[in-house]
XYZ file of C-alpha atoms in Angstrom:
605
model
C -0.069 0.236 0.079
C 1.602 3.371 -1.020
C 2.585 5.470 2.098
C 0.693 8.902 2.489
C 2.539 12.047 1.590
C 1.027 14.738 3.812
C 0.701 14.249 7.677
C -2.644 15.337 9.725
C -2.527 18.954 10.497
C -0.047 19.731 7.824
C -0.805 23.126 5.969
C -0.962 22.304 2.071
C -2.209 23.658 -0.969
C -5.364 21.848 -2.332
C -6.819 22.167 -5.627
C -10.538 23.314 -6.114
C -12.496 20.743 -7.789
C -13.051 21.509 -11.277
C -10.777 24.495 -11.713
C -6.959 24.977 -11.624
C -7.109 27.178 -8.303
C -5.459 26.091 -5.254
C -6.295 27.195 -1.883
C -4.323 26.820 1.526
C -5.834 23.930 3.271
C -5.072 21.854 6.599
C -5.341 17.949 6.418
C -7.852 16.869 9.091
C -7.181 13.054 8.283
C -6.532 10.415 5.480
C -8.391 7.189 4.538
C -6.045 4.411 4.012
C -9.053 2.489 2.163
C -10.107 5.119 -0.424
C -6.626 7.076 -0.374
C -8.660 10.370 -0.061
C -7.535 13.304 2.302
C -10.308 15.179 4.190
C -9.054 18.800 4.048
C -10.244 21.999 5.800
C -10.395 25.497 4.294
C -9.962 28.935 5.989
C -13.662 29.326 6.220
C -14.323 25.603 7.724
C -15.106 24.214 4.608
C -14.194 20.423 4.319
C -14.107 17.962 1.635
C -12.192 15.031 0.418
C -9.275 15.157 -1.990
C -6.968 13.000 -3.964
C -3.337 13.101 -3.195
C -2.372 14.397 -6.793
C -4.560 17.601 -6.275
C -2.515 18.410 -3.327
C 0.841 20.309 -3.321
C 3.143 21.252 -0.628
C 3.257 25.117 0.211
C 7.109 25.207 -0.944
C 6.373 24.320 -4.423
C 4.191 27.803 -4.915
C 5.252 31.242 -5.343
C 2.714 33.699 -3.615
C 1.761 36.945 -5.297
C 1.817 39.969 -3.017
C -1.495 41.667 -2.940
C -0.009 45.041 -3.893
C 3.059 44.987 -5.700
C 4.224 46.526 -9.015
C 5.301 44.400 -12.101
C 8.531 45.577 -12.874
C 11.813 43.834 -11.945
C 13.861 44.936 -8.963
C 16.551 46.547 -11.339
C 14.192 48.386 -13.367
C 12.426 49.905 -10.214
C 15.697 51.088 -8.590
C 16.834 52.511 -11.914
C 20.183 54.641 -12.278
C 19.786 58.321 -11.290
C 22.028 61.317 -12.186
C 24.135 62.827 -9.631
C 21.805 65.649 -9.089
C 19.186 62.952 -7.841
C 16.982 63.344 -10.751
C 16.030 60.638 -13.115
C 17.264 61.270 -16.811
C 15.058 61.555 -19.482
C 15.294 61.393 -23.376
C 13.663 64.627 -24.818
C 10.964 62.673 -26.698
C 9.746 60.599 -23.565
C 6.469 61.571 -21.749
C 6.642 63.294 -18.249
C 7.055 60.951 -15.349
C 3.558 61.284 -14.115
C 1.950 60.715 -17.531
C 4.487 57.644 -18.212
C 3.175 54.111 -18.288
C 5.653 51.533 -18.118
C 5.383 48.372 -20.671
C 5.101 46.048 -17.521
C 2.364 47.983 -16.324
C 0.598 47.556 -19.741
C 1.256 44.079 -20.054
C -0.032 43.959 -16.243
C -3.319 45.744 -17.549
C -3.608 43.569 -20.593
C -3.291 40.663 -18.503
C -5.748 41.757 -16.069
C -8.477 42.181 -18.849
C -7.298 38.780 -20.320
C -7.041 36.710 -17.360
C -10.583 36.497 -15.912
C -12.088 33.339 -14.436
C -14.887 31.693 -12.707
C -13.867 31.878 -8.952
C -16.208 30.001 -6.663
C -17.128 32.008 -3.474
C -16.655 29.823 -0.207
C -19.592 30.089 1.699
C -21.506 27.768 4.053
C -23.817 25.181 2.410
C -27.139 26.258 1.184
C -29.390 24.158 -0.780
C -30.066 25.484 -4.235
C -32.295 24.861 -7.026
C -31.142 22.683 -9.903
C -30.366 25.582 -12.031
C -28.590 24.550 -15.339
C -26.253 27.624 -15.268
C -24.909 26.532 -12.038
C -21.623 24.265 -11.795
C -22.667 20.769 -10.820
C -19.152 19.573 -9.638
C -18.279 21.631 -6.684
C -17.885 20.211 -3.385
C -20.700 19.217 -0.866
C -20.409 22.127 1.661
C -20.204 24.961 -0.876
C -22.630 26.655 -3.273
C -21.591 27.974 -6.242
C -24.130 30.580 -7.655
C -23.709 32.108 -10.910
C -27.092 33.766 -11.331
C -25.625 36.952 -9.459
C -22.194 36.608 -10.060
C -20.761 35.870 -13.667
C -17.317 36.833 -13.987
C -14.836 37.477 -11.060
C -11.645 39.600 -11.817
C -8.369 38.499 -10.497
C -7.965 41.583 -8.465
C -10.265 39.924 -5.859
C -7.823 37.007 -5.206
C -6.977 36.785 -1.741
C -3.137 36.215 -0.630
C -3.704 32.583 0.308
C -5.150 31.903 -3.179
C -2.425 31.052 -5.723
C -3.130 32.042 -9.431
C -1.364 29.506 -11.606
C -1.120 31.594 -14.698
C 1.135 34.715 -13.980
C 2.327 36.426 -16.941
C 5.304 34.458 -18.570
C 4.538 31.176 -16.576
C 1.073 30.970 -18.242
C 1.949 28.997 -21.414
C 4.465 26.586 -19.069
C 1.656 26.253 -16.544
C -0.817 25.193 -18.957
C 1.457 22.692 -20.618
C 2.170 21.354 -17.155
C -1.511 20.755 -16.398
C -2.071 19.413 -19.748
C 0.447 16.878 -19.059
C -0.825 16.208 -15.507
C -4.231 15.248 -16.967
C -2.830 13.086 -19.487
C -0.781 11.419 -16.809
C -3.680 11.242 -14.341
C -6.159 9.340 -16.707
C -4.266 6.170 -16.713
C -4.276 6.025 -12.868
C -8.019 5.899 -12.893
C -8.172 3.286 -15.517
C -5.650 1.220 -14.114
C -7.013 1.016 -10.639
C -7.640 -2.378 -9.015
C -10.239 -4.061 -6.814
C -9.165 -3.901 -3.268
C -9.840 -6.907 -0.984
C -12.999 -7.028 0.659
C -12.311 -6.001 4.322
C -16.096 -5.440 5.688
C -17.899 -8.615 5.253
C -21.856 -8.556 5.264
C -24.511 -11.265 6.004
C -22.546 -12.158 9.325
C -19.323 -12.505 7.603
C -17.969 -16.065 6.923
C -20.030 -17.946 9.449
C -23.433 -15.970 8.199
C -22.699 -16.911 4.246
C -22.093 -20.481 5.274
C -25.498 -21.018 6.808
C -27.194 -18.938 4.178
C -26.201 -21.194 1.867
C -28.357 -23.835 3.571
C -31.103 -21.832 5.046
C -32.221 -20.215 1.976
C -33.005 -23.520 -0.002
C -34.569 -24.882 3.395
C -36.773 -21.689 3.736
C -38.177 -22.131 -0.063
C -38.809 -25.968 0.795
C -40.490 -25.542 3.783
C -42.871 -22.538 2.615
C -43.927 -24.703 -0.419
C -44.528 -27.640 1.629
C -46.642 -25.683 4.158
C -48.596 -24.201 1.337
C -49.927 -27.678 0.338
C -51.304 -28.646 3.961
C -54.865 -28.129 4.605
C -53.911 -26.424 7.831
C -50.557 -24.317 6.894
C -50.174 -22.756 10.268
C -46.471 -22.216 11.134
C -47.312 -23.855 14.358
C -47.559 -26.981 12.597
C -43.668 -27.845 12.513
C -42.178 -29.728 10.772
C -44.384 -30.440 7.757
C -45.023 -33.948 6.717
C -41.893 -34.526 4.249
C -42.445 -36.179 0.886
C -40.905 -39.430 -0.189
C -37.056 -38.609 -0.954
C -37.400 -40.438 -4.691
C -40.378 -38.140 -5.472
C -38.365 -34.807 -5.173
C -36.498 -35.406 -8.341
C -37.382 -35.949 -11.907
C -35.323 -35.826 -14.780
C -38.106 -34.640 -16.898
C -38.800 -31.675 -14.776
C -35.001 -30.797 -14.660
C -35.137 -31.013 -18.767
C -38.256 -28.590 -18.718
C -36.344 -26.137 -16.606
C -33.470 -26.022 -18.822
C -35.603 -25.450 -21.777
C -37.170 -22.729 -20.179
C -33.741 -21.314 -19.227
C -32.256 -21.752 -22.723
C -35.547 -20.133 -24.383
C -35.110 -16.954 -22.393
C -31.395 -17.131 -23.308
C -32.232 -17.372 -26.886
C -34.667 -14.258 -26.465
C -31.965 -12.307 -25.090
C -29.606 -12.946 -27.830
C -31.823 -11.705 -30.518
C -30.985 -8.423 -32.132
C -33.936 -6.307 -31.110
C -33.838 -3.732 -28.833
C -31.600 -0.884 -27.968
C -27.810 -1.224 -26.772
C -26.896 1.008 -23.816
C -23.655 1.439 -21.802
C -23.306 0.687 -18.269
C -21.502 2.644 -15.575
C -17.762 2.737 -15.667
C -16.050 -0.249 -14.202
C -12.775 0.064 -12.078
C -10.653 -0.136 -15.306
C -12.760 2.672 -16.801
C -14.678 0.626 -19.594
C -18.573 0.819 -19.900
C -19.970 -2.584 -20.975
C -22.857 -2.885 -23.355
C -26.186 -4.005 -22.484
C -28.986 -5.161 -24.824
C -32.216 -3.728 -23.615
C -34.772 -6.209 -24.839
C -36.550 -7.644 -21.576
C -39.913 -6.392 -22.576
C -39.492 -7.690 -25.976
C -38.562 -11.107 -24.268
C -41.683 -11.092 -22.359
C -43.711 -10.423 -25.342
C -42.221 -13.529 -27.213
C -42.756 -15.530 -23.906
C -46.688 -14.643 -24.022
C -46.750 -15.729 -27.740
C -45.248 -19.044 -27.076
C -47.511 -19.447 -23.979
C -50.584 -18.803 -26.145
C -49.179 -21.379 -28.805
C -48.762 -24.149 -25.700
C -52.387 -23.488 -24.939
C -53.512 -23.594 -28.390
C -52.239 -27.121 -28.545
C -53.884 -28.061 -25.233
C -50.684 -28.212 -22.941
C -51.596 -28.326 -19.419
C -49.988 -25.601 -17.275
C -51.238 -27.803 -14.343
C -48.235 -29.825 -14.450
C -46.436 -26.738 -13.134
C -48.729 -26.851 -10.046
C -48.223 -30.556 -9.553
C -44.585 -30.907 -9.703
C -44.006 -27.255 -8.336
C -41.859 -28.781 -5.552
C -39.619 -30.656 -8.187
C -39.283 -27.487 -10.144
C -38.129 -25.718 -7.226
C -35.347 -28.417 -6.576
C -34.286 -28.525 -10.235
C -33.968 -24.689 -10.143
C -31.941 -25.112 -6.958
C -29.588 -27.860 -8.422
C -28.977 -25.586 -11.486
C -28.175 -22.446 -9.318
C -25.764 -24.526 -7.675
C -23.904 -25.741 -10.812
C -23.908 -22.221 -11.967
C -22.640 -20.995 -8.727
C -19.505 -23.477 -8.771
C -18.885 -22.519 -12.490
C -18.816 -18.795 -11.542
C -16.353 -19.094 -8.755
C -14.050 -21.510 -10.784
C -14.108 -19.044 -13.516
C -13.275 -15.973 -11.197
C -10.130 -17.433 -10.017
C -8.811 -16.876 -13.433
C -10.207 -13.202 -13.638
C -8.133 -10.224 -13.682
C -8.064 -8.065 -10.420
C -10.017 -5.219 -12.184
C -12.917 -7.735 -12.843
C -13.675 -8.642 -9.459
C -16.255 -7.687 -7.025
C -15.368 -5.037 -4.377
C -18.072 -6.928 -2.244
C -17.002 -10.645 -2.812
C -13.129 -10.327 -2.753
C -12.260 -11.284 0.675
C -10.000 -14.428 -0.090
C -12.319 -16.717 1.934
C -13.625 -19.471 -0.452
C -17.219 -19.949 1.225
C -17.869 -16.006 1.619
C -16.794 -15.427 -1.999
C -18.633 -18.444 -3.445
C -21.795 -16.935 -1.595
C -21.288 -13.095 -2.530
C -20.019 -13.591 -5.937
C -16.164 -13.024 -6.690
C -16.564 -11.817 -10.243
C -18.518 -8.730 -10.962
C -19.786 -9.026 -14.561
C -18.906 -12.471 -15.695
C -19.548 -12.908 -19.423
C -19.401 -15.522 -22.175
C -18.599 -13.421 -25.136
C -21.326 -10.633 -24.951
C -23.631 -12.801 -23.009
C -23.797 -11.016 -19.407
C -24.661 -13.986 -16.983
C -25.566 -11.633 -14.123
C -27.621 -9.261 -16.154
C -29.452 -11.960 -17.675
C -30.565 -13.706 -14.631
C -31.611 -10.753 -12.933
C -34.528 -10.349 -15.107
C -35.175 -12.867 -17.563
C -35.772 -16.452 -16.277
C -36.900 -15.870 -12.671
C -38.835 -12.545 -12.968
C -40.689 -13.645 -16.250
C -41.040 -17.139 -14.931
C -43.055 -15.701 -11.735
C -45.586 -14.386 -14.135
C -45.840 -17.565 -15.919
C -46.173 -19.411 -12.378
C -48.784 -17.039 -11.327
C -50.889 -17.679 -14.529
C -50.445 -21.302 -14.142
C -51.946 -21.032 -10.631
C -54.714 -18.968 -11.747
C -55.865 -21.898 -14.373
C -55.155 -24.404 -11.862
C -57.560 -22.672 -9.360
C -59.981 -22.804 -11.849
C -59.543 -26.311 -12.816
C -59.257 -27.467 -9.144
C -62.572 -25.806 -7.797
C -64.623 -26.168 -11.207
C -64.812 -22.276 -11.726
C -65.603 -20.492 -14.914
C -63.442 -17.419 -14.118
C -60.674 -17.290 -11.419
C -61.513 -15.630 -7.875
C -61.249 -12.206 -7.115
C -58.444 -12.858 -4.827
C -56.542 -14.478 -7.326
C -57.136 -12.009 -10.303
C -55.993 -9.115 -7.623
C -52.956 -11.058 -6.936
C -52.137 -11.800 -10.652
C -52.617 -8.277 -11.913
C -50.789 -6.685 -9.244
C -47.786 -8.591 -9.642
C -48.147 -8.612 -13.497
C -47.948 -4.648 -13.385
C -44.862 -5.016 -10.997
C -43.048 -7.457 -13.774
C -44.020 -5.363 -16.581
C -42.698 -2.115 -15.260
C -39.572 -3.765 -14.333
C -38.911 -5.156 -17.957
C -40.206 -1.835 -19.449
C -37.730 0.197 -17.484
C -35.080 -2.354 -17.825
C -32.483 -0.034 -18.483
C -32.576 1.506 -14.676
C -31.421 -1.531 -13.088
C -27.910 -0.902 -14.732
C -27.547 1.557 -12.052
C -28.353 -0.854 -8.824
C -26.137 -2.277 -6.360
C -26.997 -5.575 -7.768
C -25.216 -4.590 -11.097
C -22.657 -2.077 -9.989
C -21.631 -3.889 -6.655
C -22.459 -7.033 -5.803
C -20.599 -9.932 -7.751
C -22.578 -13.043 -9.225
C -22.351 -15.839 -6.994
C -24.840 -18.087 -4.926
C -26.757 -15.357 -3.545
C -27.840 -13.671 -6.657
C -27.903 -17.039 -8.882
C -30.169 -18.635 -6.094
C -32.038 -15.403 -5.413
C -32.860 -14.938 -9.174
C -33.597 -18.403 -10.166
C -35.383 -19.855 -7.009
C -36.383 -17.358 -4.410
C -38.094 -14.718 -6.810
C -39.983 -17.239 -9.094
C -40.933 -19.730 -6.253
C -41.426 -17.500 -3.214
C -42.878 -14.153 -4.801
C -45.528 -16.264 -6.151
C -46.561 -17.642 -2.850
C -49.562 -16.018 -2.601
C -51.127 -17.493 -5.842
C -49.685 -20.945 -4.732
C -51.400 -20.452 -1.306
C -55.085 -19.377 -2.854
C -55.243 -22.610 -4.773
C -55.494 -24.808 -1.919
C -56.925 -21.862 0.315
C -59.367 -19.794 -1.322
C -60.518 -16.546 0.241
C -63.470 -14.524 -0.601
C -62.794 -10.728 -1.073
C -65.558 -8.372 -1.204
C -65.714 -5.560 -3.789
C -65.302 -2.741 -1.487
C -62.317 -4.557 0.222
C -60.892 -5.242 -3.241
C -61.334 -1.458 -3.932
C -59.415 -0.654 -1.133
C -56.501 -2.947 -1.643
C -56.529 -1.898 -5.230
C -56.012 1.664 -4.052
C -53.135 0.742 -1.663
C -51.398 -1.150 -4.492
C -51.764 2.106 -7.014
C -50.581 4.409 -4.084
C -47.418 2.308 -3.755
C -46.972 2.013 -7.389
C -47.391 5.714 -7.729
C -44.658 6.269 -5.052
C -42.670 3.365 -6.388
C -42.695 4.474 -9.870
C -42.427 8.622 -9.547
C -39.371 8.207 -6.985
C -37.540 5.904 -9.439
C -38.574 7.892 -12.563
C -37.424 11.087 -10.841
C -34.128 9.687 -10.044
C -33.579 8.054 -13.378
C -34.285 11.251 -15.177
C -32.053 13.239 -13.099
C -29.182 10.804 -13.685
C -29.389 10.804 -17.229
C -29.788 14.489 -17.791
C -29.370 16.823 -14.394
C -29.763 19.958 -16.732
C -33.343 18.802 -17.899
C -35.608 21.922 -17.618
C -38.371 19.947 -16.325
C -36.092 19.000 -13.258
C -35.100 22.793 -12.693
C -37.171 23.114 -9.647
C -35.371 20.252 -7.620
C -32.925 21.307 -5.056
C -29.858 19.457 -4.597
C -26.492 19.259 -2.488
C -23.473 18.917 -4.879
C -20.500 16.396 -3.976
C -17.134 16.339 -4.453
C -17.417 13.419 -7.142
C -19.174 15.899 -9.202
C -22.657 14.265 -8.919
C -25.566 15.735 -7.184
C -27.791 14.597 -4.331
C -31.538 15.219 -4.571
C -33.130 16.772 -1.442
C -36.656 17.760 -2.781
C -39.195 16.012 -4.382
C -39.651 12.099 -3.674
C -35.921 12.088 -2.469
C -36.730 14.834 0.220
C -39.589 12.904 1.749
C -37.328 10.033 2.943
C -33.988 8.699 1.711
C -35.625 5.789 -0.171
C -38.916 6.652 -1.315
C -38.846 3.647 -3.823
C -38.550 1.354 -0.794
C -41.644 2.839 0.724
C -43.603 2.166 -2.313
C -42.451 -1.494 -2.656
C -43.739 -2.248 1.094
C -46.916 -0.825 0.181
C -47.279 -2.943 -2.689
C -46.162 -5.980 -0.988
C -48.852 -5.503 1.430
C -51.356 -5.199 -1.057
C -50.174 -8.476 -2.618
C -50.773 -10.265 0.567
C -54.273 -8.750 1.930
C -56.029 -10.787 -1.006
C -55.152 -13.732 0.872
C -57.055 -12.877 4.028
C -56.150 -13.230 7.746
C -56.553 -16.873 8.287
C -52.900 -17.685 8.327
C -49.664 -15.586 8.353
C -48.081 -17.696 5.643
C -48.993 -15.481 2.579
C -47.802 -12.576 4.548
C -44.196 -14.268 4.522
C -43.431 -11.951 1.289
C -43.997 -8.572 3.034
C -42.428 -9.401 6.467
C -39.371 -10.636 4.411
C -39.450 -7.731 2.116
C -39.459 -5.105 4.894
C -36.301 -6.875 6.401
C -34.744 -6.948 3.259
C -35.154 -3.191 2.205
C -34.143 -2.266 5.847
C -31.022 -4.327 5.286
C -30.427 -3.108 1.821
C -30.914 0.688 3.045
C -28.196 -0.048 5.321
C -25.861 -1.138 2.723
C -26.827 1.626 0.698
C -26.015 3.960 3.444
C -22.646 2.648 3.996
C -21.871 2.682 0.404
C -22.984 6.296 -0.218
C -20.954 7.504 2.860
C -17.950 6.092 1.584
C -18.551 7.545 -2.084
C -20.002 11.110 -0.994
C -18.536 11.544 2.406
C -19.384 14.781 3.990
C -22.168 15.536 1.419
C -24.101 12.340 2.430
C -24.033 13.484 6.096
C -25.243 17.014 4.816
C -27.936 15.005 2.991
C -29.107 12.949 5.998
C -29.226 16.090 8.110
C -31.700 17.421 5.554
C -33.537 14.302 5.068
C -33.693 12.545 8.634
C -36.110 9.704 7.669
C -35.043 6.482 5.783
C -38.046 4.708 4.765
C -41.143 5.703 6.625
C -41.654 9.232 7.033
C -41.689 10.369 10.760
C -41.374 6.681 11.747
C -38.103 5.321 10.184
């Protein structure tokens, strides 16, 4: 690990982000992990700087506040013995004479204008497109009233980097410096994971077994006449009935059919967020088209009188087949990650422990050619499979109970969850900025979650209603529908506002939003949905999850597993987001937390 160059409490010169001005700062502390210095300006402003944006005091020549621009020898001049300065006949009088150095200084004063930031305490400001977006987190740069500042206002502590004769030399130096700094960013390597999550190595070991056990337990309970959680353990089926090769073949057919849809040259191609090596991977956005093609394929199957009841009658076997496949996939992912370069590894799954890295995922974006395994599994087989399972349960309910149409409860569950999946596929591009894609590696946690947990547990309400029907009155159904629409309105509004701001912060439609600028050059929204709570999309998610469970009634807690689990998941994810954002934005995130104190639930949490 490279040694730090500047000590705590040392006075140095720090470059203002986004400019070529250096200010006198005091080093407050140094982060060994991020290699960033926290420095303090004269007015109390604190921000984080890289080491190459800092210089020692001895490397600068300070300009005096009031000095003539001539050289010492020229100022002293040679005088006659009578004490008067000799002057040629054609030269103007002394009081009218203007030296060439003064003329040069006057011309330079006119030419050397710059936009100089005012260091004042942080104030929230509107997202004015005329304002600079890259200032530090605790300062405001207001260009609405101040357009251009002359260098006459420069304080003695501020060093201007273009003094007359050295202007071209310094410009060349900074051009070389920028060229030199770029490879450093591109060549950055993934550091070893020090902060372990999910209980560390021990927690990861138990999660590998507890997650499949939870799926099998809940599916077995749903088939019981009395699905009370107190009836533990549920009667176990015969071991030889848990596996069928035909079921595994059907699952493989489903998986590779979705892979074929993914590889079809339809839909636009977009770039993801920059990786540690500076590269942006390309992604084919065609999830919604894959959903439409799946719908057509499903319709053809029904036309040929293929029974989806088979999915219900072999539901546990399908879950086991998906689990076996996810384990095989996870082993493959871990083995291939051993040959990956450091820059391709995940920052959260590179601890050096086999069990922990196998669970979290060691490689960030494993690809076979252009086929991105993590991105594909995130939305396609599991999410679209969730809708197919729900539809199969709807048809099964009609068949088992000899109904001409599905129950109102089943229609509510199917329609609510169909809306959620279609929304995710329609806004597929937004997933490229989520933690699953940008931070988490692809290991057992995501592979099992995408292929088993999502399709087989998120459809638990529909599976429950097949064996335990519940009649819902129209007024109750209207209230549940209102709750789901409210949750969706919050969820979609918050995500759309965030995604629009990320794509184009200068969008005139977003000019009314207030932001806190950060030293990274990005801004944090502190108004609109994101001024209500820090994670308004999580609030909408929870309201929708509750609406999905309410059609199942209150006889048993089993169908409410999803909303209980989801609240715990989002609280845990919110804590992970907090840690990541604090590392990334530093002091700006602390200011944001002071401005928006509630995390998910307004005035509660």
